[in-house]
Amino acid sequence: MIIILFGPPGAGKGTQAQRIEKSRGLVQLSTGDMLRAAVAAKTHYGVKAKGKMDAGQLVSDDIVIGIIADRIKEDDCKNGFILDGFPRNVAQAEALDVMLAEEGVKLDTVVQMQVDDAALVDRVSGRYTCAKCNEGYHDTNLKPAVDGVCDNCGSTEFKRRDDDNAETVTKRLAEYYAQTAPVLPYYADKGILQQVDGMVAVDEVAAQIDAVLAA
Ligand code: AMP
């Protein structure tokens, strides 16, 4: 199964992708995570991407399309994958269709996570992840069961993203509406766009996504 989790920054795509990864054995492919790894490793692409990411703007299509095209050929993607943060504009959506056709596979469902803009800045500025396993948490909405200890792997080290601050989030939201939201009609026309309410509790969102994927 190949699915896209679609929504603005802070909609909960990463959190839900991790759930689906565990429940359905699909691989989470987050272009944001891959780009952050490239930035940390100071690769050629990482160096090119960093300025755009810090400014809350989209990285060039060539870079992200190349990253995804290579990644979906890997063995762990054979059972299917969850795209999180890709595609981010219509050109990327079209490129995805071409690469999936080349692999002889097809996109099953695009799940749009609907959230109120007002909640997004708080969600994004309060979030953090386990430095070891990348499990996602939030200062108020989603704390680990034991304070300071990752539920998933027991690590006591956590990290926050450089671009998860109120100023950059506002720019990322503007970018979402200008470039990414116009992808929605592209998938609606194909009849594969489904909506879930992203404002309810994490477990309830997961249940809605489960129901959509089971349909
Ligand atoms: P994310 O982790 O999905 O919020 O992405 C963080 C940043 O990485 C974005 O603000 C962009 O600068 C960049 N990025 C991630 N995915 C893409 C994409 N598909 N196209 C262009 N830029 C991307």
GROMACS .gro file of N, CA and C and ligand atoms in nm, residues 31-32 35-36 52-53 57-59 64 85-86 88 92 161 163 172, ligand 1:
model
   74
   31THR      N    1   1.042   1.354   0.359
   31THR     CA    2   1.146   1.432   0.290
   31THR      C    3   1.211   1.530   0.388
   32GLY      N    4   1.132   1.581   0.484
   32GLY     CA    5   1.190   1.672   0.584
   32GLY      C    6   1.299   1.601   0.665
   35LEU      N    7   1.602   1.545   0.445
   35LEU     CA    8   1.677   1.669   0.423
   35LEU      C    9   1.754   1.709   0.549
   36ARG      N   10   1.691   1.692   0.665
   36ARG     CA   11   1.762   1.727   0.790
   36ARG      C   12   1.885   1.638   0.809
   52LYS      N   13   1.712   2.735   0.245
   52LYS     CA   14   1.567   2.734   0.219
   52LYS      C   15   1.492   2.683   0.341
   53MET      N   16   1.544   2.578   0.402
   53MET     CA   17   1.475   2.520   0.518
   53MET      C   18   1.472   2.619   0.634
   57GLN      N   19   1.113   2.802   0.344
   57GLN     CA   20   1.074   2.790   0.203
   57GLN      C   21   1.098   2.649   0.152
   58LEU      N   22   1.037   2.618   0.039
   58LEU     CA   23   1.057   2.485  -0.018
   58LEU      C   24   1.195   2.473  -0.080
   59VAL      N   25   1.252   2.355  -0.063
   59VAL     CA   26   1.378   2.319  -0.127
   59VAL      C   27   1.346   2.288  -0.274
   64VAL      N   28   1.439   1.720  -0.398
   64VAL     CA   29   1.347   1.628  -0.327
   64VAL      C   30   1.297   1.516  -0.418
   85GLY      N   31   0.516   1.470   0.378
   85GLY     CA   32   0.586   1.593   0.338
   85GLY      C   33   0.624   1.596   0.191
   86PHE      N   34   0.579   1.499   0.117
   86PHE     CA   35   0.601   1.492  -0.028
   86PHE      C   36   0.478   1.427  -0.091
   88ARG      N   37   0.494   1.837  -0.236
   88ARG     CA   38   0.466   1.968  -0.177
   88ARG      C   39   0.419   2.068  -0.283
   92GLN      N   40   0.585   1.822  -0.815
   92GLN     CA   41   0.630   1.703  -0.741
   92GLN      C   42   0.526   1.590  -0.751
  161ARG      N   43   1.349   2.086   1.639
  161ARG     CA   44   1.393   2.132   1.507
  161ARG      C   45   1.423   2.282   1.508
  163ASP      N   46   1.369   2.486   1.272
  163ASP     CA   47   1.265   2.565   1.204
  163ASP      C   48   1.130   2.559   1.276
  172ARG      N   49   0.621   2.892   0.679
  172ARG     CA   50   0.595   2.757   0.624
  172ARG      C   51   0.447   2.740   0.593
  216AMP     P1   52   0.892   1.906   0.708
  216AMP     O1   53   0.976   1.825   0.800
  216AMP     O2   54   0.809   1.822   0.617
  216AMP     O3   55   0.813   2.011   0.779
  216AMP     O4   56   0.995   1.984   0.612
  216AMP     C1   57   1.089   2.076   0.666
  216AMP     C2   58   1.144   2.161   0.552
  216AMP     O5   59   1.210   2.078   0.457
  216AMP     C3   60   1.039   2.236   0.473
  216AMP     O6   61   1.004   2.360   0.533
  216AMP     C4   62   1.112   2.255   0.340
  216AMP     O7   63   1.210   2.358   0.349
  216AMP     C5   64   1.186   2.123   0.326
  216AMP     N1   65   1.104   2.020   0.256
  216AMP     C6   66   1.055   1.904   0.306
  216AMP     N2   67   0.988   1.835   0.214
  216AMP     C7   68   0.993   1.908   0.101
  216AMP     C8   69   0.941   1.892  -0.030
  216AMP     N3   70   0.868   1.784  -0.064
  216AMP     N4   71   0.967   1.990  -0.120
  216AMP     C9   72   1.041   2.098  -0.090
  216AMP     N5   73   1.091   2.120   0.033
  216AMP    C10   74   1.069   2.027   0.128
   0.00000   0.00000   0.00000
